Short mmCIF file of C-alpha atoms and ligand atoms in Angstrom, two decimals:
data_model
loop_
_atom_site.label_atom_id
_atom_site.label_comp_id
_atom_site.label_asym_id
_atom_site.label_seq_id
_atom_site.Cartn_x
_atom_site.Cartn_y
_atom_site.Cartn_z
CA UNK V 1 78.57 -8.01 69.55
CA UNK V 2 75.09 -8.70 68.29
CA UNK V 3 76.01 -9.96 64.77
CA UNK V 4 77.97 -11.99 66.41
CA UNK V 5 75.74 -13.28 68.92
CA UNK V 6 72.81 -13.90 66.29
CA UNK V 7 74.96 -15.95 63.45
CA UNK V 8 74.33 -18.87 65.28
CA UNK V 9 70.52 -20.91 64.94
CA UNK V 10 67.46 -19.43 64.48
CA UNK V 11 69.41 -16.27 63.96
CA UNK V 12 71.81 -16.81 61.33
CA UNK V 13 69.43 -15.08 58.92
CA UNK V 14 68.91 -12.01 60.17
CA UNK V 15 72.97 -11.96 60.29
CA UNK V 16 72.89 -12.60 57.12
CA UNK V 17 70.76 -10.04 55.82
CA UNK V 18 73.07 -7.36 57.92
CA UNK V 19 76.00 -8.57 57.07
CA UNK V 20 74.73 -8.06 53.16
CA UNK V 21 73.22 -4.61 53.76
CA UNK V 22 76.52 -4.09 55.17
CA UNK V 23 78.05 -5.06 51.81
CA UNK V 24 75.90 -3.43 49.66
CA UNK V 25 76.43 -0.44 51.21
CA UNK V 26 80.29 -0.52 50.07
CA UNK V 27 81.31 -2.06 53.51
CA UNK V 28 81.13 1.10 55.64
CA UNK V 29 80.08 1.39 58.99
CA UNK V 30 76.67 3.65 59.71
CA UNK V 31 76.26 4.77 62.92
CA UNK V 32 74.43 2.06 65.21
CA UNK V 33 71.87 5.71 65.95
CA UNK V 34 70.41 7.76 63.88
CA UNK V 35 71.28 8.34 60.32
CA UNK V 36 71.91 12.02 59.38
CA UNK V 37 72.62 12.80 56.14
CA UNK V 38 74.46 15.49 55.67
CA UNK V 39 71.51 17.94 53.99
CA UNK V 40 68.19 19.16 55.10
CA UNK V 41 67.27 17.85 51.68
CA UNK V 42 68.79 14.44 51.81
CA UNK V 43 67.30 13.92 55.03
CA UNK V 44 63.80 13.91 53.35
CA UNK V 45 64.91 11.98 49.99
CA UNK V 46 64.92 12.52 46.93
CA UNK V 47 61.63 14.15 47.02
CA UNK V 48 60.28 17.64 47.88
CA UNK V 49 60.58 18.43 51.19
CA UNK V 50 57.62 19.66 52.92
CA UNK V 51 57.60 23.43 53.31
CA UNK V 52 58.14 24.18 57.31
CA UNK V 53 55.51 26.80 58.94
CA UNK V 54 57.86 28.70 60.89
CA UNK V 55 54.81 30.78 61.77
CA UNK V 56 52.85 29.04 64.01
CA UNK V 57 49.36 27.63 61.88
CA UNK V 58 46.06 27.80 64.06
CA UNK V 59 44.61 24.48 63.80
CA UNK V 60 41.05 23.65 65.03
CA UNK V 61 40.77 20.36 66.60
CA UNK V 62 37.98 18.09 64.85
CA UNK V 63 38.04 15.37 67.38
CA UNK V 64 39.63 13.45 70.06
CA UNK V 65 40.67 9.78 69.59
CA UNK V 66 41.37 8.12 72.64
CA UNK V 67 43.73 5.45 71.86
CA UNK V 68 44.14 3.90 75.74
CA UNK V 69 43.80 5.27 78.97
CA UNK V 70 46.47 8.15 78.84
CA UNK V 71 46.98 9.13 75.07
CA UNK V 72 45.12 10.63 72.60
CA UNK V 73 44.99 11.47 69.04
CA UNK V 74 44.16 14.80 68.14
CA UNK V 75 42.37 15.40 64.96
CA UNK V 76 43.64 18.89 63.72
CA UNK V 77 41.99 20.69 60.50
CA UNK V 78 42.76 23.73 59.07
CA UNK V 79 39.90 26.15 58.54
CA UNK V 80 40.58 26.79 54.75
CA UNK V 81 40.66 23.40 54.65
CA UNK V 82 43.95 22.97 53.48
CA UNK V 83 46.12 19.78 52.73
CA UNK V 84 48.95 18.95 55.34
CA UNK V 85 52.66 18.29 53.67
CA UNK V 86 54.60 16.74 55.48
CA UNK V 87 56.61 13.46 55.43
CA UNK V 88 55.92 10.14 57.45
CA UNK V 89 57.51 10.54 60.78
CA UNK V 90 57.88 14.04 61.28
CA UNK V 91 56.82 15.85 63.94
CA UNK V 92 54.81 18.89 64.80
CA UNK V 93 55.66 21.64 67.32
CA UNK V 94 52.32 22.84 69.62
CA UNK V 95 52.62 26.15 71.47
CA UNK V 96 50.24 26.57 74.19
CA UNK V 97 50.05 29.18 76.91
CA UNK V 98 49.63 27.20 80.38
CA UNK V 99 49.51 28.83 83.37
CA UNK V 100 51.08 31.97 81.84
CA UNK V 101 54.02 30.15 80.62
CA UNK V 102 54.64 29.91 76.92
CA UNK V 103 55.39 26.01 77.07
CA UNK V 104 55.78 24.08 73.08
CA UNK V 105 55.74 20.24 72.85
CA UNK V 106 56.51 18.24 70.00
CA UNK V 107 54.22 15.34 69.13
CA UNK V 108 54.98 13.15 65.76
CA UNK V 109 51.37 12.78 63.26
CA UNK V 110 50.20 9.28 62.87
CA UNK V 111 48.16 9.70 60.04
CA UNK V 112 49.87 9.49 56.60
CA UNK V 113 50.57 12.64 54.69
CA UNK V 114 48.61 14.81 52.31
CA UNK V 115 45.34 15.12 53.99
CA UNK V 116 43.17 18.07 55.27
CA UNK V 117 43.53 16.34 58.37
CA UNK V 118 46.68 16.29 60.80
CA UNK V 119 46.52 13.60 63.71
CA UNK V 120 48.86 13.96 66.43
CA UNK V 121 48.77 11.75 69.02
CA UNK V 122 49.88 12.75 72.98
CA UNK V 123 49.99 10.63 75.82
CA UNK V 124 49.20 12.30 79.15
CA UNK V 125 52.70 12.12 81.23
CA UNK V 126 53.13 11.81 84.96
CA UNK V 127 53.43 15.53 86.18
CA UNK V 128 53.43 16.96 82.50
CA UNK V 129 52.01 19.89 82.82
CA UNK V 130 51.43 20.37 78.65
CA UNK V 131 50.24 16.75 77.96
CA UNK V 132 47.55 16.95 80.88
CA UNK V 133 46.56 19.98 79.05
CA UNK V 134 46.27 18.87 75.85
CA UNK V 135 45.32 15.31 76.36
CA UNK V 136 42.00 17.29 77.76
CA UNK V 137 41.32 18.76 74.67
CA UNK V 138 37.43 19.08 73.25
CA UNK V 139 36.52 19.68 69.86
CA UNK V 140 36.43 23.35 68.98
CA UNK V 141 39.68 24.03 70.64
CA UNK V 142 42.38 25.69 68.89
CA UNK V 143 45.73 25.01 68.76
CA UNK V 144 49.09 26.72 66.92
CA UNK V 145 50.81 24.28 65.57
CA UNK V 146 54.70 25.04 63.59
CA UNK V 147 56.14 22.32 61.32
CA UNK V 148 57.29 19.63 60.47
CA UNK V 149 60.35 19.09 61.41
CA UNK V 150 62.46 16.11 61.66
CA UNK V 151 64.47 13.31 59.70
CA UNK V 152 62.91 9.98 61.23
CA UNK V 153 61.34 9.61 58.12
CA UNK V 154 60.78 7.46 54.87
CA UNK V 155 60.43 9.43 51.59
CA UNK V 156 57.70 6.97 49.80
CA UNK V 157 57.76 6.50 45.83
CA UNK V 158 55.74 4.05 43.85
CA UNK V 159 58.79 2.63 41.85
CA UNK V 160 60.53 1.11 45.06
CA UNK V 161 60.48 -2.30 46.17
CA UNK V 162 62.44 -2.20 49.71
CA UNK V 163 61.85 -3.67 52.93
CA UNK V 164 61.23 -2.03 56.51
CA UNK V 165 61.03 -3.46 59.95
CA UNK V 166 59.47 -0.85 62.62
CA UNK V 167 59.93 -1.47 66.29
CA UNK V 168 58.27 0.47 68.37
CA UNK V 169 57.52 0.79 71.91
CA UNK V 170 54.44 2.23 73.56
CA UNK V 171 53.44 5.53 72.13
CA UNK V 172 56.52 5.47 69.96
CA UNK V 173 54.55 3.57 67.47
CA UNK V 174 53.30 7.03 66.36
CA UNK V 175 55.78 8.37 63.33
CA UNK V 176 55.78 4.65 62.44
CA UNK V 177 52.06 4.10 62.00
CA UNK V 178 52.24 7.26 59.98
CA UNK V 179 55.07 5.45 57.77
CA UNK V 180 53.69 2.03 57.65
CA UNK V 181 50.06 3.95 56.17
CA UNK V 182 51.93 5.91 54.16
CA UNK V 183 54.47 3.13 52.26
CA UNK V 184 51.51 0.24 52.27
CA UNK V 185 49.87 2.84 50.42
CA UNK V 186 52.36 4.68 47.75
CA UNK V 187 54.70 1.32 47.49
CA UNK V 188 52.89 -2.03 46.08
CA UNK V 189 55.97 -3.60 45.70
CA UNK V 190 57.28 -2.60 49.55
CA UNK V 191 56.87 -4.76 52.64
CA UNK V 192 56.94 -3.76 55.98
CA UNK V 193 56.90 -5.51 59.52
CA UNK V 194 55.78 -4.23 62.51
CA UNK V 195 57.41 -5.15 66.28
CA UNK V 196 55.32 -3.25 68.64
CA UNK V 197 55.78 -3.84 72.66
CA UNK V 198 53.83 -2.91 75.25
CA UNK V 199 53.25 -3.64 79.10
CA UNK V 200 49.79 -4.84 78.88
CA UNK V 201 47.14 -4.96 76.56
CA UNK V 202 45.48 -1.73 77.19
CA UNK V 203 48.48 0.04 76.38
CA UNK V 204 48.31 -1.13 72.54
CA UNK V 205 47.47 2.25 70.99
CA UNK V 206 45.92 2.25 67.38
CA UNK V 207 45.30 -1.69 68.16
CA UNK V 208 42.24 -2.11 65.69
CA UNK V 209 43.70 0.25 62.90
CA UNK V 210 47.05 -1.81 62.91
CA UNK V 211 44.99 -5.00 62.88
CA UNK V 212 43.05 -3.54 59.97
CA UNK V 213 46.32 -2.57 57.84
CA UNK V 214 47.59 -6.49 58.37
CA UNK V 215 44.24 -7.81 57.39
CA UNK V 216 44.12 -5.41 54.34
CA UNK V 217 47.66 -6.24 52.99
CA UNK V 218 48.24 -10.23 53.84
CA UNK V 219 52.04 -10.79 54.02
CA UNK V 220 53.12 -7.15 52.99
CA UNK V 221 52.50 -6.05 56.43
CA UNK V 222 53.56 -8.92 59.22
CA UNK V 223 52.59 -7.27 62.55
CA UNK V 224 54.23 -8.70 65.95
CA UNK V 225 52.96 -7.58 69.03
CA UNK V 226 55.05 -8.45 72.83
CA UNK V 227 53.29 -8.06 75.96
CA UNK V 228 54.79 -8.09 79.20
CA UNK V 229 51.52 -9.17 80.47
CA UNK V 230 50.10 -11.49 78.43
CA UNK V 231 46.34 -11.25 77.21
CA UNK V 232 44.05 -13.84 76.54
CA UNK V 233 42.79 -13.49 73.28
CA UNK V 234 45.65 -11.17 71.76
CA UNK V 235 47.95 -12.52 69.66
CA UNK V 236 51.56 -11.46 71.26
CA UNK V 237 54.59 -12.98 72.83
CA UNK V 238 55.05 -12.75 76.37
CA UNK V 239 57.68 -10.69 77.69
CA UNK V 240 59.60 -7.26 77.14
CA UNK V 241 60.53 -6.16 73.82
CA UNK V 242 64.92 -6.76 74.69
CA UNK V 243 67.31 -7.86 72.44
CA UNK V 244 67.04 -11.56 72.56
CA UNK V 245 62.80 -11.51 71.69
CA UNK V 246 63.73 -8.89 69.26
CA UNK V 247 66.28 -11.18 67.48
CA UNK V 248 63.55 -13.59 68.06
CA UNK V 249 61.16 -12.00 66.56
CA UNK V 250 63.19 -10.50 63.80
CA UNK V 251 64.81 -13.63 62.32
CA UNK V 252 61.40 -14.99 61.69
CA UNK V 253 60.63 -11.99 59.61
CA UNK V 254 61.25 -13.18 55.97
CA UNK V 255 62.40 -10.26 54.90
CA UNK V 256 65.37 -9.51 53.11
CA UNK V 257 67.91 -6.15 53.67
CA UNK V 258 65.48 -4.76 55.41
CA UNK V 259 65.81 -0.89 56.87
CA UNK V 260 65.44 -0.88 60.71
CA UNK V 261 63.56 2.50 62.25
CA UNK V 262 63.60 2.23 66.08
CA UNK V 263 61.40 4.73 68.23
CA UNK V 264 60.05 4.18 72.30
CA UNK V 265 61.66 4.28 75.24
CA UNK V 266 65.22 4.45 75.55
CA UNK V 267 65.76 0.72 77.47
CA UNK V 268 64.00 -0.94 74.16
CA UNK V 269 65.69 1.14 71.61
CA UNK V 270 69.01 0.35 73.56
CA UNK V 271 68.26 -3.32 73.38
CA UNK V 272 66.95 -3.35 70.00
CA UNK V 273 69.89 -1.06 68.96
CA UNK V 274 72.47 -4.36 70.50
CA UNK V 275 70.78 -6.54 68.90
CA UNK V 276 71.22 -4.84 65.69
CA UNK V 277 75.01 -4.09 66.06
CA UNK V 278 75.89 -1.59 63.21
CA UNK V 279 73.26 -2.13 60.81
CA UNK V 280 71.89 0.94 59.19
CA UNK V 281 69.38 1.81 61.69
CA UNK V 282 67.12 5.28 62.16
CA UNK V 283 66.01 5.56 65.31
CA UNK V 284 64.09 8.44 67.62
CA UNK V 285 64.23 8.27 71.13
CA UNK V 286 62.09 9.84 74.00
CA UNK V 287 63.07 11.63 77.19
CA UNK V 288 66.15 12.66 76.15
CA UNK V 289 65.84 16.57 77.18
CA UNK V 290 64.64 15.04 80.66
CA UNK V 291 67.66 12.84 80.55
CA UNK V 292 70.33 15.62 79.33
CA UNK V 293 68.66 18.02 82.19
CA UNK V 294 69.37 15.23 85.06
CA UNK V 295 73.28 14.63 83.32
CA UNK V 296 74.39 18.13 83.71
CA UNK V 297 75.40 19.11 87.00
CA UNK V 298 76.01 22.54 87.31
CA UNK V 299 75.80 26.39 86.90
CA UNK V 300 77.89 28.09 84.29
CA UNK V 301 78.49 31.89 83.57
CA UNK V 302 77.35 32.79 79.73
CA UNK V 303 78.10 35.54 77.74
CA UNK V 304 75.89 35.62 74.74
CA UNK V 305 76.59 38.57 71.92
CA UNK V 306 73.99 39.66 69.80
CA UNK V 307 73.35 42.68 68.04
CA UNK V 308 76.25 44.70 69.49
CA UNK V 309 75.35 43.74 73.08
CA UNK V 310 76.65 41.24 75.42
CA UNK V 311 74.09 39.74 77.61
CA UNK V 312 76.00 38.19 80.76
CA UNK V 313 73.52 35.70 82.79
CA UNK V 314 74.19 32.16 84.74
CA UNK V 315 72.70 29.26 83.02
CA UNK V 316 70.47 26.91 85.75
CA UNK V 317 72.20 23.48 86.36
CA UNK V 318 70.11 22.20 83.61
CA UNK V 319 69.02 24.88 82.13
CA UNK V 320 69.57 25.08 77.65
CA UNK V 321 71.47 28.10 76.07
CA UNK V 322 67.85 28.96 74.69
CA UNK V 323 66.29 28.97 78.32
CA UNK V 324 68.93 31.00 79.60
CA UNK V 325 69.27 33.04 77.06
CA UNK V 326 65.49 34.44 77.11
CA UNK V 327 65.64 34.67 80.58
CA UNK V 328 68.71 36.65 79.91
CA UNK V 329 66.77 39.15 77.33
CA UNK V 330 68.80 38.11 74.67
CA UNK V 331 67.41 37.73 71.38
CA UNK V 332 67.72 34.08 70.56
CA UNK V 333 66.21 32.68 67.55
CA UNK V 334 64.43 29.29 67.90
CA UNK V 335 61.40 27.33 66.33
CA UNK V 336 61.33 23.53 67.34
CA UNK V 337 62.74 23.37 70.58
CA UNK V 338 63.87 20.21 70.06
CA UNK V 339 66.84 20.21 68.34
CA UNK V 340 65.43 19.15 64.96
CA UNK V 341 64.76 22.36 62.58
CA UNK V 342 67.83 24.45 63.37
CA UNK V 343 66.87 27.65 63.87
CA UNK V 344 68.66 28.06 66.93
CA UNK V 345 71.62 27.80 65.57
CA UNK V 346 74.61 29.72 67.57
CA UNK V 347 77.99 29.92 67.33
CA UNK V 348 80.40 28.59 70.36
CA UNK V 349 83.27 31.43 71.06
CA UNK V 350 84.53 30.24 73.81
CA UNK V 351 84.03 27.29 76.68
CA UNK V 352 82.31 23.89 76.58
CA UNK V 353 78.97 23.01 75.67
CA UNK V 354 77.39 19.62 75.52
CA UNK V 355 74.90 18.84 72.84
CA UNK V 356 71.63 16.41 73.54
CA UNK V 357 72.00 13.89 70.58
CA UNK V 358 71.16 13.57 67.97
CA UNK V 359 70.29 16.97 67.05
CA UNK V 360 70.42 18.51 63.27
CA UNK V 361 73.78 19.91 63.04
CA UNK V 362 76.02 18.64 60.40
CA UNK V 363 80.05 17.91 61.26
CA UNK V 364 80.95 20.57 59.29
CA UNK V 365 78.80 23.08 61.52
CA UNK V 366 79.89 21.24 64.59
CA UNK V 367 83.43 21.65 63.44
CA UNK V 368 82.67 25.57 62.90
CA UNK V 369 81.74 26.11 66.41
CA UNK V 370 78.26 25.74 66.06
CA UNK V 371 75.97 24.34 68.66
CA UNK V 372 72.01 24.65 68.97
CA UNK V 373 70.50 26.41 71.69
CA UNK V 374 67.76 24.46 72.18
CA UNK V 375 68.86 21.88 73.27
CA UNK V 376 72.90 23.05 74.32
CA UNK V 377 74.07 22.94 77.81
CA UNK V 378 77.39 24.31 79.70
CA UNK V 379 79.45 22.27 80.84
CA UNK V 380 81.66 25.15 81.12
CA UNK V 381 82.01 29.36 81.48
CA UNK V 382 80.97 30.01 78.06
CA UNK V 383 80.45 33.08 75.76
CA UNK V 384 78.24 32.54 72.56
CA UNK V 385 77.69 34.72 69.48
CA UNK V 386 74.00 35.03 68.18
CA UNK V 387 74.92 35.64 64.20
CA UNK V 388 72.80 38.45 63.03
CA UNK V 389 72.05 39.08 66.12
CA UNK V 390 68.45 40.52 66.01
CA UNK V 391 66.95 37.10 66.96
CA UNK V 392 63.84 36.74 66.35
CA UNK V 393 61.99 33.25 64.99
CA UNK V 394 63.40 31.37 61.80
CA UNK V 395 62.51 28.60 60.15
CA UNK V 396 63.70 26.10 58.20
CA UNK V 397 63.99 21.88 58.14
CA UNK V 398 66.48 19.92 59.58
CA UNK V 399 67.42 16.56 60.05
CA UNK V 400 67.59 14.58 63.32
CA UNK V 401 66.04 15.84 66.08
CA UNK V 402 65.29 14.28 69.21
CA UNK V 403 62.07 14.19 71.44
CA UNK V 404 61.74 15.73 74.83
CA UNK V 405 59.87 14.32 78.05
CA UNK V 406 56.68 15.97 76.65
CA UNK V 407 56.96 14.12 73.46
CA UNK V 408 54.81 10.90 71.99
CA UNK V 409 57.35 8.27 71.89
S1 FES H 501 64.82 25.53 67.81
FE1 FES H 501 64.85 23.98 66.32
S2 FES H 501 66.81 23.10 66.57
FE2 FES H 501 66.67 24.52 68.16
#
């Protein structure tokens, strides 16, 4: 619908440049979401990927940022004063113990990669019990911290000369601060634009450093803010970020074939996602696990087998495999919690479960029977086998991965 829509005026362009990505990419049709290639590895590039700490680092925090009113960045070092690896958009796990519940949270760094400092910004949410909790945090206090996990991300190498538009919305300008540092930086050759909405003007997080970056690299980083509210004296259009001031805004751009990553709420991504139709787009969403929790309607029976035992329980209207699996006794193995590292990893025997998308699984696991626990529901009686059985925390990266209510975008 949108090509269509946008081939006509001011718009034609940006069809243009689709329709050729489209081409050059031997005519097929990515998925209008997120793009999952089909390896751990290929999800990060060509490149190393970041080794995963599937034990949980302690991390001191340094400082507190405070961006706007209810987020944060948290300045994270490690004592030994090591580097952190990871790769522009990923996203760290925090475990925290509040009010004697083990809770974890996922929150995407900001800062570019390779470091000794790890910035992870939070924004307090209504009723969250974990972001009031961290937002609060003073210098001094430590955290454990696992990761990174994730595929929203941009593998940056000196020798390329590509183009990137990043839309974000709200706080989910977070991974792509962290990739617009990190390609103005390793790519002289790249350019990047930045469409960033927000309700009002004190909800711009990281205002000054992204005015900084556009003043520091003239036309290699075009930044355009929207504002519901208008402000006088900030440079923005009026309105919300939908698909017709996105097409706007992007057919204005200049820039040719670019790669589109998406990340805020779901209404902007969903209107940014029309407007794009099926061009290659990457794209992280927020609220999802709140979202999945609210679409599934009922109790189910599971059976979940590990290590010679069957552990028969009824899974919460709601509840994941993973929650009602611990609260079951069973041994489950997880690490992210959010559907991005694939540790949970568990194999569907029998019954119905439905998946929170995107997650990491390839289509050859999901054709196996495989579905993750984190972030699996019943729709059905089920019965699920835990392979090896023992349980027990694993590690290991993944691609995809989406972001729960807890989470910064
Ligand atoms: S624990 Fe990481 S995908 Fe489930």
């Amino acid at each position: 619908m949108a090509l269509t829509w946008m081939a006509s005026g001011p718009l034609a362009q940006l069809g243009r440049d689709l329709r050729h990505l489209r081409l050059r990419l031997g005519g097929g049709h990515p998925s209008p979401l997120v793009a999952r290639p089909r390896s751990p590895r290929a999800a990060a590039g060509a490149s190393s990927v970041p080794a995963v700490h599937a034990a949980p680092r302690e991390l001191v925090v340094a400082r507190v940022v405070r961006e706007t009113k209810d987020v944060v960045t948290l300045v994270l070092v490690d004592e030994a004063g090591a580097r952190f690896d990871f790769l522009p958009g990923q996203f760290f796990t925090v475990l925290a113990r509040i009010d004697g519940a083990d809770v974890s949270r996922n929150y995407s760094a900001s800062n570019a990669p390779g470091t000794a400092e790890l910035h992870l910004t939070i924004k307090r949410r209504e009723g969250g019990r974990a972001s009031g909790v961290l937002v609060s945090s003073r210098a001094g206090d430590r955290l454990r911290v696992r990761g990174p996990f994730g595929s929203f991300t941009v593998t940056p190498s000196s020798a390329e000369r590509r183009a990137f538009v990043l839309v974000a919305g709200g706080v989910g300008i977070t991974p792509l601060l962290s990739i617009a540092r990190a390609v103005l930086a390793a790519e002289p050759a790249s350019r990047l634009a930045l469409v960033y909405g927000n309700r009002t003007r004190d909800d711009v997080a990281f205002a000054s450093e992204i005015d900084a970056l556009a003043r520091a690299h003239g036309d290699r980083f075009v930044v355009r803010h929207v504002l519901e509210s208008p402000h006088a004296g900030f440079e923005a259009l009026a309105g919300r970020l939908d698909r017709v001031t996105f097409a706007r805004i992007a057919a204005d751009l200049g820039l040719a074939s670019p790669t589109f990553y998406v990340c805020g709420p779901d209404a902007m991504r969903d209107e940014v996602l029309a407007a794009l139709g099926d061009a290659p787009v990457r794209t992280e969403r927020f609220a999802v696990g709140s979202q999945a929790r609210a679409a599934s309607g009922a109790a189910h029976a599971i059976t979940i087998r590990a290590g010679g035992r069957e552990h028969v329980t009824v899974a919460a209207a709601g509840a994941t495999l993973l929650e009602a699996g611990l609260a079951a006794g069973a041994p489950m193995p997880s690490s992210c919690s959010a559907g991005g590292c694939g540790a949970c990893r568990i194999k569907l025997v029998s019954g119905e479960v439905e998946l929170a998308e995107p997650h990491c699984l390839t289509p050859a696991e999901l054709r196996s029977g495989f579905v993750l626990a984190c972030v699996g529901r019943a729709k059905t009686p089920c019965t699920l086998l835990v392979e090896g059985g023992d349980g027990g925390e694993q590690g290991g990266v993944g691609n995809g991965g989406d972001r729960d209510g807890e989470r910064p975008t």
